[in-house]
Short mmCIF file of C-alpha atoms and ligand atoms in Angstrom, two decimals:
data_model
loop_
_atom_site.label_atom_id
_atom_site.label_comp_id
_atom_site.label_asym_id
_atom_site.label_seq_id
_atom_site.Cartn_x
_atom_site.Cartn_y
_atom_site.Cartn_z
CA UNK A 1 166.46 22.79 12.92
CA UNK A 2 162.87 24.05 14.36
CA UNK A 3 163.70 27.46 12.91
CA UNK A 4 163.51 25.64 9.54
CA UNK A 5 160.48 23.85 10.31
CA UNK A 6 158.83 27.05 11.39
CA UNK A 7 160.07 28.65 8.41
CA UNK A 8 158.20 26.10 6.23
CA UNK A 9 155.23 25.80 8.12
CA UNK A 10 154.85 29.86 7.73
CA UNK A 11 155.38 29.55 4.10
CA UNK A 12 153.00 27.08 3.64
CA UNK A 13 150.51 28.46 6.07
CA UNK A 14 149.05 30.69 3.55
CA UNK A 15 149.06 28.33 0.77
CA UNK A 16 146.93 25.87 2.69
CA UNK A 17 144.51 28.58 3.92
CA UNK A 18 144.17 29.81 0.30
CA UNK A 19 143.41 26.36 -0.83
CA UNK A 20 141.09 25.88 1.91
CA UNK A 21 139.23 29.51 0.94
CA UNK A 22 138.87 28.34 -2.85
CA UNK A 23 137.71 24.91 -2.05
CA UNK A 24 135.24 26.45 0.47
CA UNK A 25 134.11 28.86 -1.65
CA UNK A 26 134.12 27.29 -4.66
CA UNK A 27 130.13 27.21 -5.31
CA UNK A 28 130.22 30.59 -4.72
CA UNK A 29 133.12 31.54 -7.25
CA UNK A 30 131.04 29.96 -9.71
CA UNK A 31 127.95 31.49 -8.98
CA UNK A 32 129.76 34.88 -9.72
CA UNK A 33 130.32 34.31 -13.52
CA UNK A 34 128.13 36.12 -15.43
CA UNK A 35 124.53 34.91 -15.37
CA UNK A 36 123.86 34.56 -19.02
CA UNK A 37 120.43 33.59 -20.42
CA UNK A 38 119.87 30.19 -20.98
CA UNK A 39 120.59 28.59 -24.48
CA UNK A 40 120.81 25.75 -26.60
CA UNK A 41 123.91 23.89 -27.85
CA UNK A 42 126.14 26.36 -30.16
CA UNK A 43 124.92 24.76 -33.45
CA UNK A 44 127.38 24.45 -36.33
CA UNK A 45 130.85 25.94 -36.46
CA UNK A 46 130.73 29.62 -37.41
CA UNK A 47 127.06 29.53 -38.55
CA UNK A 48 125.75 28.54 -35.32
CA UNK A 49 122.08 28.26 -35.29
CA UNK A 50 121.56 30.97 -38.05
CA UNK A 51 120.14 28.56 -40.83
CA UNK A 52 117.36 27.57 -38.03
CA UNK A 53 116.93 30.79 -37.27
CA UNK A 54 116.54 32.01 -40.98
CA UNK A 55 114.54 29.13 -42.02
CA UNK A 56 111.58 30.37 -44.31
CA UNK A 57 108.40 30.45 -42.79
CA UNK A 58 104.71 31.99 -42.59
CA UNK A 59 104.85 35.49 -41.92
CA UNK A 60 101.85 35.53 -39.47
CA UNK A 61 103.74 32.92 -37.43
CA UNK A 62 107.35 33.70 -35.53
CA UNK A 63 108.61 30.78 -37.05
CA UNK A 64 109.75 27.41 -35.82
CA UNK A 65 113.34 28.61 -34.38
CA UNK A 66 111.54 31.20 -32.23
CA UNK A 67 108.72 29.12 -31.21
CA UNK A 68 111.12 26.10 -29.99
CA UNK A 69 113.38 28.02 -28.31
CA UNK A 70 110.81 30.14 -26.42
CA UNK A 71 109.18 27.53 -25.34
CA UNK A 72 112.43 25.71 -24.21
CA UNK A 73 114.29 28.60 -22.83
CA UNK A 74 111.93 31.45 -22.04
CA UNK A 75 111.58 34.66 -23.94
CA UNK A 76 115.19 35.78 -23.48
CA UNK A 77 117.62 33.10 -24.52
CA UNK A 78 121.20 33.17 -26.13
CA UNK A 79 122.16 31.52 -29.50
CA UNK A 80 124.97 31.73 -32.04
CA UNK A 81 123.90 33.62 -34.98
CA UNK A 82 125.80 35.35 -38.02
CA UNK A 83 128.88 34.19 -36.44
CA UNK A 84 128.51 35.71 -33.25
CA UNK A 85 127.38 35.00 -29.48
CA UNK A 86 123.61 36.72 -29.61
CA UNK A 87 120.99 37.00 -27.33
CA UNK A 88 117.67 36.88 -28.65
CA UNK A 89 114.63 38.64 -27.37
CA UNK A 90 110.80 37.76 -27.71
CA UNK A 91 110.26 39.85 -24.45
CA UNK A 92 108.37 43.23 -24.99
CA UNK A 93 109.98 45.05 -21.87
CA UNK A 94 113.61 43.99 -23.02
CA UNK A 95 112.89 45.04 -26.33
CA UNK A 96 111.78 48.20 -25.49
CA UNK A 97 114.62 48.69 -23.02
CA UNK A 98 117.35 48.06 -26.21
CA UNK A 99 115.65 50.49 -28.55
CA UNK A 100 115.54 53.21 -25.48
CA UNK A 101 119.35 52.41 -24.54
CA UNK A 102 120.60 53.18 -28.10
CA UNK A 103 124.09 54.59 -27.88
CA UNK A 104 124.08 54.02 -24.15
CA UNK A 105 124.02 50.40 -23.53
CA UNK A 106 123.34 48.99 -27.13
CA UNK A 107 124.16 50.21 -30.74
CA UNK A 108 122.86 49.39 -33.87
CA UNK A 109 125.06 46.67 -35.36
CA UNK A 110 123.84 45.31 -38.90
CA UNK A 111 125.89 42.62 -40.96
CA UNK A 112 128.48 43.58 -43.23
CA UNK A 113 126.35 42.76 -46.34
CA UNK A 114 124.15 45.71 -45.40
CA UNK A 115 126.85 48.17 -45.14
CA UNK A 116 128.60 46.97 -48.19
CA UNK A 117 125.51 47.41 -50.16
CA UNK A 118 123.64 50.33 -48.61
CA UNK A 119 126.91 52.08 -48.30
CA UNK A 120 129.12 53.21 -45.35
CA UNK A 121 126.89 56.28 -45.08
CA UNK A 122 123.40 54.64 -44.85
CA UNK A 123 121.43 55.59 -42.08
CA UNK A 124 120.84 51.88 -40.88
CA UNK A 125 124.71 51.40 -40.28
CA UNK A 126 125.82 54.91 -38.92
CA UNK A 127 125.92 55.39 -35.27
CA UNK A 128 126.52 58.82 -33.21
CA UNK A 129 126.67 62.42 -34.34
CA UNK A 130 126.89 61.21 -38.06
CA UNK A 131 123.49 59.14 -37.72
CA UNK A 132 121.95 61.97 -35.88
CA UNK A 133 122.62 64.52 -38.53
CA UNK A 134 121.34 62.31 -41.40
CA UNK A 135 118.27 61.54 -39.54
CA UNK A 136 117.17 65.03 -38.95
CA UNK A 137 117.53 65.58 -43.10
CA UNK A 138 115.15 62.57 -43.03
CA UNK A 139 112.74 64.17 -40.25
CA UNK A 140 112.78 67.37 -42.04
CA UNK A 141 112.15 65.99 -45.37
CA UNK A 142 109.00 64.09 -43.73
CA UNK A 143 107.84 66.45 -41.51
CA UNK A 144 104.47 67.22 -40.90
CA UNK A 145 104.26 70.30 -42.85
CA UNK A 146 105.45 68.65 -45.94
CA UNK A 147 103.32 65.35 -45.63
CA UNK A 148 99.92 67.99 -45.80
CA UNK A 149 101.17 70.09 -48.25
CA UNK A 150 103.32 68.11 -50.56
CA UNK A 151 103.10 64.31 -49.82
CA UNK A 152 99.67 64.00 -49.29
CA UNK A 153 98.68 65.22 -53.05
CA UNK A 154 101.72 63.29 -54.52
CA UNK A 155 100.64 59.82 -52.67
CA UNK A 156 97.04 60.64 -54.19
CA UNK A 157 98.25 61.49 -57.66
CA UNK A 158 100.43 58.25 -57.71
CA UNK A 159 97.53 56.09 -56.24
CA UNK A 160 95.48 57.20 -59.02
CA UNK A 161 97.92 56.54 -61.69
CA UNK A 162 98.38 52.74 -60.49
CA UNK A 163 94.65 52.25 -59.95
CA UNK A 164 93.84 53.46 -62.95
CA UNK A 165 95.58 50.97 -65.35
CA UNK A 166 93.83 47.87 -63.60
CA UNK A 167 91.57 45.93 -65.88
CA UNK A 168 88.51 44.16 -64.46
CA UNK A 169 88.67 40.18 -64.63
CA UNK A 170 92.40 40.18 -65.49
CA UNK A 171 94.75 38.70 -62.58
CA UNK A 172 97.63 41.06 -61.67
CA UNK A 173 100.17 41.03 -59.01
CA UNK A 174 99.03 42.86 -56.24
CA UNK A 175 102.52 42.92 -54.55
CA UNK A 176 104.14 44.11 -57.83
CA UNK A 177 101.56 46.76 -58.25
CA UNK A 178 102.36 48.10 -54.47
CA UNK A 179 106.02 47.85 -55.29
CA UNK A 180 105.45 50.15 -58.49
CA UNK A 181 103.13 52.76 -56.07
CA UNK A 182 106.01 52.95 -53.25
CA UNK A 183 108.91 53.00 -55.55
CA UNK A 184 107.63 55.70 -58.18
CA UNK A 185 106.45 57.74 -54.90
CA UNK A 186 110.06 57.59 -53.40
CA UNK A 187 111.73 58.32 -56.78
CA UNK A 188 109.59 61.45 -57.22
CA UNK A 189 110.20 62.75 -53.62
CA UNK A 190 113.62 62.01 -53.58
CA UNK A 191 114.96 63.19 -57.02
CA UNK A 192 111.91 64.49 -58.87
CA UNK A 193 111.89 61.22 -61.29
CA UNK A 194 108.39 60.77 -62.84
CA UNK A 195 106.69 56.76 -63.07
CA UNK A 196 106.81 55.60 -66.61
CA UNK A 197 110.05 57.43 -67.82
CA UNK A 198 112.49 55.26 -69.36
CA UNK A 199 115.14 56.09 -66.45
CA UNK A 200 112.69 55.44 -63.81
CA UNK A 201 111.76 51.89 -65.18
CA UNK A 202 115.66 51.30 -65.39
CA UNK A 203 116.22 52.30 -62.16
CA UNK A 204 113.31 50.16 -60.86
CA UNK A 205 114.74 47.18 -62.60
CA UNK A 206 118.27 47.52 -61.13
CA UNK A 207 116.74 48.19 -57.95
CA UNK A 208 115.02 44.53 -57.91
CA UNK A 209 118.74 42.81 -58.42
CA UNK A 210 120.01 45.09 -55.74
CA UNK A 211 117.40 44.41 -52.96
CA UNK A 212 118.36 40.77 -53.64
CA UNK A 213 121.73 41.42 -52.35
CA UNK A 214 121.04 43.09 -49.10
CA UNK A 215 119.58 39.92 -47.55
CA UNK A 216 122.39 37.60 -49.00
CA UNK A 217 125.66 36.61 -47.57
CA UNK A 218 128.58 38.88 -48.24
CA UNK A 219 130.58 36.90 -50.83
CA UNK A 220 131.72 38.71 -53.42
CA UNK A 221 132.82 36.41 -56.07
CA UNK A 222 131.22 36.77 -59.85
CA UNK A 223 127.83 35.29 -60.15
CA UNK A 224 126.96 35.77 -56.35
CA UNK A 225 123.75 37.82 -55.38
CA UNK A 226 125.97 39.95 -53.51
CA UNK A 227 128.28 40.31 -56.43
CA UNK A 228 125.50 41.37 -58.78
CA UNK A 229 123.78 43.57 -56.30
CA UNK A 230 127.09 45.52 -55.82
CA UNK A 231 127.19 46.04 -59.57
CA UNK A 232 123.43 47.33 -59.28
CA UNK A 233 124.47 49.68 -56.53
CA UNK A 234 126.84 51.32 -58.81
CA UNK A 235 124.49 51.49 -61.72
CA UNK A 236 121.91 53.05 -59.56
CA UNK A 237 124.48 55.53 -57.83
CA UNK A 238 125.38 55.99 -61.56
CA UNK A 239 121.77 57.34 -61.93
CA UNK A 240 121.47 59.48 -58.95
CA UNK A 241 124.71 61.03 -59.59
CA UNK A 242 123.82 61.99 -63.15
CA UNK A 243 120.55 63.58 -61.83
CA UNK A 244 122.86 65.34 -58.97
CA UNK A 245 125.07 66.98 -61.83
CA UNK A 246 122.15 68.29 -63.76
CA UNK A 247 120.93 69.81 -60.95
CA UNK A 248 123.70 71.32 -59.66
CA UNK A 249 123.87 73.02 -63.08
CA UNK A 250 120.62 74.09 -63.09
CA UNK A 251 121.32 75.85 -59.71
CA UNK A 252 123.87 77.70 -61.14
CA UNK A 253 121.56 78.66 -63.28
CA UNK A 254 118.70 79.76 -60.99
CA UNK A 255 116.43 77.28 -63.12
CA UNK A 256 115.98 74.74 -60.42
CA UNK A 257 112.65 74.82 -59.00
CA UNK A 258 112.26 70.92 -58.04
CA UNK A 259 111.11 70.36 -54.43
CA UNK A 260 112.91 67.26 -53.59
CA UNK A 261 115.54 65.58 -51.35
CA UNK A 262 118.14 66.03 -53.68
CA UNK A 263 117.84 69.76 -53.94
CA UNK A 264 117.40 69.99 -50.16
CA UNK A 265 120.58 68.02 -49.66
CA UNK A 266 122.60 70.18 -52.41
CA UNK A 267 121.24 73.46 -51.12
CA UNK A 268 120.77 73.02 -47.45
CA UNK A 269 123.24 70.42 -45.68
CA UNK A 270 127.05 70.43 -45.71
CA UNK A 271 127.08 66.62 -46.85
CA UNK A 272 129.87 65.44 -49.30
CA UNK A 273 128.70 63.93 -52.65
CA UNK A 274 129.41 60.43 -51.30
CA UNK A 275 127.28 60.89 -48.15
CA UNK A 276 124.50 62.09 -50.22
CA UNK A 277 124.45 59.27 -52.51
CA UNK A 278 123.82 57.00 -49.66
CA UNK A 279 121.64 59.04 -48.07
CA UNK A 280 119.26 58.80 -51.22
CA UNK A 281 119.90 55.24 -51.85
CA UNK A 282 119.08 54.12 -48.24
CA UNK A 283 115.92 56.36 -48.25
CA UNK A 284 114.88 54.51 -51.44
CA UNK A 285 115.41 51.56 -49.82
CA UNK A 286 113.95 52.24 -46.24
CA UNK A 287 110.67 53.89 -47.90
CA UNK A 288 110.12 51.39 -50.45
CA UNK A 289 110.51 47.80 -49.73
CA UNK A 290 108.37 48.10 -46.24
CA UNK A 291 105.57 50.16 -47.22
CA UNK A 292 104.83 48.30 -50.24
CA UNK A 293 104.80 44.96 -48.39
CA UNK A 294 102.69 46.36 -45.77
CA UNK A 295 100.26 47.41 -48.26
CA UNK A 296 100.29 43.97 -49.79
CA UNK A 297 99.58 42.25 -46.78
CA UNK A 298 96.84 44.58 -46.12
CA UNK A 299 95.06 43.76 -49.19
CA UNK A 300 95.90 40.17 -48.39
CA UNK A 301 94.33 40.40 -44.93
CA UNK A 302 91.38 42.22 -46.13
CA UNK A 303 90.76 40.04 -48.84
CA UNK A 304 89.90 37.28 -45.91
CA UNK A 305 87.75 39.69 -44.05
CA UNK A 306 84.57 40.86 -46.07
CA UNK A 307 83.32 42.24 -42.82
CA UNK A 308 86.35 44.58 -42.25
CA UNK A 309 86.23 45.46 -46.27
CA UNK A 310 82.52 46.61 -45.58
CA UNK A 311 83.33 48.81 -42.95
CA UNK A 312 86.11 50.32 -44.59
CA UNK A 313 84.46 50.97 -47.40
CA UNK A 314 81.66 52.74 -45.27
CA UNK A 315 84.17 54.85 -43.90
CA UNK A 316 85.68 56.07 -46.94
CA UNK A 317 82.46 56.37 -48.81
CA UNK A 318 81.25 58.82 -45.73
CA UNK A 319 84.59 60.77 -46.24
CA UNK A 320 83.83 60.86 -50.17
CA UNK A 321 80.17 61.90 -49.83
CA UNK A 322 81.16 64.75 -47.51
CA UNK A 323 83.94 66.33 -49.56
CA UNK A 324 83.69 69.37 -51.51
CA UNK A 325 86.93 69.78 -52.86
CA UNK A 326 88.68 67.57 -55.31
CA UNK A 327 91.81 65.79 -53.58
CA UNK A 328 92.04 64.40 -50.41
CA UNK A 329 93.18 66.96 -47.85
CA UNK A 330 94.44 66.74 -44.00
CA UNK A 331 91.00 66.66 -42.73
CA UNK A 332 89.73 63.74 -44.83
CA UNK A 333 92.86 61.66 -43.88
CA UNK A 334 92.02 62.56 -39.95
CA UNK A 335 89.00 60.60 -40.39
CA UNK A 336 90.36 57.52 -41.83
CA UNK A 337 90.06 56.14 -38.25
CA UNK A 338 89.08 52.28 -38.87
CA UNK A 339 91.75 52.49 -41.68
CA UNK A 340 94.34 52.99 -39.28
CA UNK A 341 93.19 50.16 -37.03
CA UNK A 342 93.56 48.13 -39.91
CA UNK A 343 96.68 49.27 -40.65
CA UNK A 344 98.18 48.78 -37.27
CA UNK A 345 96.34 44.94 -37.46
CA UNK A 346 98.35 44.38 -40.72
CA UNK A 347 101.56 45.40 -39.03
CA UNK A 348 101.13 43.66 -36.00
CA UNK A 349 100.14 40.39 -37.94
CA UNK A 350 102.33 40.75 -40.92
CA UNK A 351 105.49 42.13 -39.27
CA UNK A 352 106.97 43.58 -42.02
CA UNK A 353 110.34 44.33 -40.08
CA UNK A 354 110.52 41.38 -37.80
CA UNK A 355 113.52 42.23 -36.09
CA UNK A 356 116.57 44.40 -35.54
CA UNK A 357 120.25 44.17 -35.29
CA UNK A 358 122.05 45.49 -32.30
CA UNK A 359 124.92 45.02 -30.08
CA UNK A 360 125.80 45.22 -26.52
CA UNK A 361 128.59 48.02 -25.91
CA UNK A 362 128.68 47.49 -22.20
CA UNK A 363 127.57 44.79 -19.94
CA UNK A 364 124.09 45.00 -19.63
CA UNK A 365 121.90 43.21 -16.75
CA UNK A 366 118.46 42.94 -17.21
CA UNK A 367 116.04 41.00 -15.48
CA UNK A 368 118.62 39.10 -13.40
CA UNK A 369 120.68 38.13 -16.82
CA UNK A 370 123.88 39.79 -18.12
CA UNK A 371 124.49 40.47 -21.85
CA UNK A 372 127.82 40.75 -22.01
CA UNK A 373 129.70 43.91 -23.85
CA UNK A 374 130.37 42.94 -27.37
CA UNK A 375 127.41 40.55 -27.96
CA UNK A 376 124.71 40.93 -30.71
CA UNK A 377 121.25 41.50 -29.40
CA UNK A 378 118.48 40.95 -31.70
CA UNK A 379 114.83 42.55 -30.43
CA UNK A 380 112.44 40.20 -32.43
CA UNK A 381 109.39 42.34 -32.57
CA UNK A 382 107.64 39.69 -34.60
CA UNK A 383 107.43 37.46 -31.62
CA UNK A 384 106.01 40.08 -29.23
CA UNK A 385 103.09 40.61 -31.91
CA UNK A 386 102.51 37.04 -32.07
CA UNK A 387 102.09 36.54 -28.37
CA UNK A 388 99.15 35.01 -26.88
CA UNK A 389 99.70 36.39 -23.63
CA UNK A 390 99.46 39.78 -25.00
CA UNK A 391 97.21 39.74 -28.01
CA UNK A 392 94.10 37.33 -27.69
CA UNK A 393 94.04 34.69 -30.63
CA UNK A 394 96.95 36.38 -32.22
CA UNK A 395 96.81 34.63 -35.30
CA UNK A 396 93.68 36.28 -36.08
CA UNK A 397 93.28 39.30 -38.25
CA UNK A 398 91.10 41.38 -36.11
CA UNK A 399 91.44 45.50 -36.57
CA UNK A 400 88.47 45.87 -34.07
CA UNK A 401 91.04 45.24 -31.57
CA UNK A 402 92.71 48.58 -32.12
CA UNK A 403 89.25 50.38 -31.87
CA UNK A 404 89.65 52.51 -28.33
CA UNK A 405 86.05 52.31 -27.22
CA UNK A 406 85.44 48.39 -28.17
CA UNK A 407 84.76 46.03 -25.39
CA UNK A 408 87.35 43.48 -25.20
CA UNK A 409 90.07 45.58 -27.01
CA UNK A 410 93.15 43.84 -26.17
CA UNK A 411 95.70 45.88 -28.30
CA UNK A 412 98.12 47.99 -26.61
CA UNK A 413 100.34 50.77 -28.13
CA UNK A 414 102.95 49.62 -25.49
CA UNK A 415 103.77 46.21 -26.84
CA UNK A 416 103.59 47.16 -30.39
CA UNK A 417 106.69 48.36 -32.12
CA UNK A 418 106.40 47.75 -36.08
CA UNK A 419 108.32 51.02 -36.50
CA UNK A 420 111.21 50.24 -33.92
CA UNK A 421 111.42 52.98 -31.25
CA UNK A 422 113.96 54.97 -29.46
CA UNK A 423 116.55 57.33 -31.25
CA UNK A 424 116.34 55.17 -34.73
CA UNK A 425 112.47 55.31 -34.54
CA UNK A 426 111.51 54.73 -38.18
CA UNK A 427 111.65 58.48 -39.68
CA UNK A 428 108.97 57.58 -42.27
CA UNK A 429 106.01 55.79 -40.17
CA UNK A 430 103.97 59.03 -40.68
CA UNK A 431 104.03 58.69 -44.39
CA UNK A 432 104.08 54.98 -44.83
CA UNK A 433 100.25 55.51 -42.74
CA UNK A 434 99.39 57.78 -45.36
CA UNK A 435 100.35 55.99 -48.15
CA UNK A 436 98.41 52.57 -47.09
CA UNK A 437 95.55 54.83 -46.10
CA UNK A 438 95.23 56.96 -49.34
CA UNK A 439 95.58 53.88 -51.46
CA UNK A 440 93.22 51.86 -49.34
CA UNK A 441 90.80 54.75 -49.83
CA UNK A 442 90.64 54.77 -53.61
CA UNK A 443 91.07 50.85 -53.94
CA UNK A 444 87.81 50.05 -51.35
CA UNK A 445 85.72 52.86 -53.19
CA UNK A 446 86.65 51.55 -56.80
CA UNK A 447 87.15 47.94 -56.46
CA UNK A 448 86.23 44.54 -54.78
CA UNK A 449 88.96 42.14 -55.33
CA UNK A 450 89.38 38.38 -54.87
CA UNK A 451 92.73 36.15 -54.71
CA UNK A 452 93.38 34.86 -57.90
CA UNK A 453 95.87 32.02 -57.21
CA UNK A 454 96.64 30.86 -53.58
CA UNK A 455 99.35 32.66 -51.88
CA UNK A 456 100.55 33.48 -48.55
CA UNK A 457 103.22 35.68 -47.31
CA UNK A 458 106.67 34.18 -46.40
CA UNK A 459 109.78 35.16 -44.31
CA UNK A 460 112.84 34.74 -46.26
CA UNK A 461 113.49 36.51 -43.76
CA UNK A 462 112.41 39.54 -45.93
CA UNK A 463 108.44 39.19 -46.17
CA UNK A 464 107.68 38.52 -49.66
CA UNK A 465 104.55 36.60 -51.51
CA UNK A 466 106.15 33.63 -53.53
CA UNK A 467 103.67 34.03 -55.92
CA UNK A 468 103.13 37.71 -56.04
CA UNK A 469 99.76 37.85 -54.60
CA UNK A 470 97.75 37.53 -57.72
CA UNK A 471 94.36 38.98 -57.43
CA UNK A 472 91.34 39.98 -59.84
CA UNK A 473 89.46 43.25 -59.17
CA UNK A 474 86.18 44.31 -60.72
CA UNK A 475 84.26 47.60 -60.14
CA UNK A 476 82.11 48.46 -56.95
CA UNK A 477 78.69 49.49 -57.96
CA UNK A 478 78.21 52.89 -57.28
CA UNK A 479 75.54 53.40 -54.69
C1 HEM B 501 105.05 50.22 -43.13
C2 HEM B 501 106.41 50.78 -43.41
C3 HEM B 501 107.77 50.75 -42.40
C4 HEM B 501 107.90 50.05 -41.92
C5 HEM B 501 107.41 48.79 -40.63
C6 HEM B 501 109.08 50.78 -41.29
C7 HEM B 501 109.98 50.02 -40.25
C8 HEM B 501 111.06 50.44 -39.67
C9 HEM B 501 112.16 50.11 -38.62
C10 HEM B 501 111.53 48.90 -37.51
C11 HEM B 501 113.15 50.93 -38.52
C12 HEM B 501 114.24 50.69 -37.56
C13 HEM B 501 115.37 50.06 -37.95
C14 HEM B 501 116.49 50.03 -36.59
O1 HEM B 501 115.98 50.24 -35.58
O2 HEM B 501 117.53 49.41 -37.00
C15 HEM B 501 112.94 51.89 -39.52
C16 HEM B 501 113.96 52.88 -39.78
C17 HEM B 501 113.90 53.71 -40.86
N1 HEM B 501 112.80 53.71 -41.58
FE1 HEM B 501 111.14 52.80 -41.73
N2 HEM B 501 109.51 51.52 -41.93
C18 HEM B 501 108.67 51.80 -42.90
C19 HEM B 501 108.23 52.80 -43.81
C20 HEM B 501 109.24 53.46 -43.87
C21 HEM B 501 109.08 54.62 -45.09
C22 HEM B 501 108.20 54.98 -45.89
C23 HEM B 501 110.14 55.43 -45.04
C24 HEM B 501 110.99 56.71 -45.72
C25 HEM B 501 110.15 57.39 -46.60
C26 HEM B 501 111.27 55.11 -43.71
C27 HEM B 501 112.59 55.75 -43.62
C28 HEM B 501 113.16 55.02 -42.45
C29 HEM B 501 114.34 55.47 -42.09
C30 HEM B 501 114.86 56.59 -42.82
C31 HEM B 501 114.97 54.77 -41.14
C32 HEM B 501 116.05 55.17 -40.40
C33 HEM B 501 115.70 55.89 -38.79
C34 HEM B 501 116.98 55.90 -38.25
O3 HEM B 501 118.18 54.97 -38.24
O4 HEM B 501 117.06 57.20 -37.32
N3 HEM B 501 110.39 53.72 -43.20
N4 HEM B 501 111.59 51.72 -40.16
C1 NAG B 502 98.19 52.24 -33.85
O1 NAG B 502 99.54 51.91 -33.40
C2 NAG B 502 100.43 52.97 -32.84
C3 NAG B 502 101.91 52.52 -32.49
O2 NAG B 502 102.55 52.53 -33.61
C4 NAG B 502 99.51 53.64 -31.74
O3 NAG B 502 100.34 54.75 -31.23
C5 NAG B 502 98.12 53.99 -32.31
O4 NAG B 502 97.29 54.56 -31.27
C6 NAG B 502 97.61 52.69 -33.06
N1 NAG B 502 96.31 53.24 -33.58
C7 NAG B 502 95.36 52.82 -33.14
C8 NAG B 502 93.82 53.06 -33.96
O5 NAG B 502 94.92 51.95 -32.05
#
């Protein structure tokens, strides 16, 4: 009998001890669960808090969603966005960490709608080696030597073409003019299309429909924005393809002289036809929407800051006075110092690209939190750029904060990421600055302007002036 009792006791002992162990260590085991960033309720099924996140708001604010969440949870918080568990970051340090660790801890992860419309070979959605080789082609195309020799004169030519059509005292949409300018410039540089030609105009019209689909829900039913955008995508690709065939024929005949991206991709890369099409389309997209919006924002902010316009005009009159040659050259451009402060301040306050899409590809530990592998991560640049702990009076347009020697300068390039960063840093940032600077050069030398109808840049979440930023311009009295 006693042996049976002993046996039962021996069998129960480990179980009892285990139970006791678990009971005592319960708080500790609980604490061992990943320490997620704080966050709110999961919101609506599937949609989560996406609608709140995408709520339109003025571009010069980071929006109610960000403001409320940062106040409640801090600069790093979790949410449920675009159908996935997400960590949102308004923290400059974490944002930099995310961008620098692309490919190691994080990876680009855009919603399906973007890949569907820009194409599976688009640079925005590619990762790894394929991304790297497409990136190299773009960087070559936008390199410094080409900027000086080819792009600068072309930027100036396109600027003058746009500005010369402005009529004194007649209201027109500055946003539309800016879009025309950057679109024509890209169409010219990518595939040698000339502004004003029937083909270019058709492409531009298709492109507008296309653009609306990029930010819409990927619902491919007749009539939806997404469906229309996919149709535009095929007509745009049709136009590019025709260009490509023409070019191939001329290359065979040896009469191809165009120095554009299409020629370059055909002659010097081993990309397939499908890949070249997506590359050209995504460059047209990346290089057109962003810099035109930045230019429109500069026109908007400057109109409300006459002191900055005066200083800008002085800078450009000095450059114009000293000039000997006809067109602007690189030395002239290098003297546009205050202009670059205006550009930085425009991007800080206007935030053309508000955030980028990433996901964690490993469990990432940062600042005491864990971001679980597979979660989406959104570094929100706009929230950093409008943070009053980093920029004094962040809601004010103050280009002087960028001057190196100005007393009380508070802007710091290490918290400033309008072009992203790391291995996916914007390939066109130098071209964008050149475009805006050269356009402003001729604009302030030739015109004064005022807003013709009250307007304000909104985040829809792409930045847009609802009324197109109507302005009236009149010629500057020449001194
Ligand atoms: C003010 C204007 C511009 C802004 C604010 C801007 C902003 C950005 C940002 C934030 C990214 C990073 C996207 C990401 O990390 O997921 C990016 C990427 C890119 N941008 Fe820009 N951009 C501008 C103008 C341009 C122009 C003019 C071009 C080309 C002509 C261009 C070409 C590109 C390309 C090719 C990429 C992809 C780079 C890569 O994935 O390696 N951008 N841009
Ligand atoms: C503007 O911002 C860039 C970072 O994008 C920085 O490197 C540059 O120094 C800034 N320019 C001025 C004039 O402060």
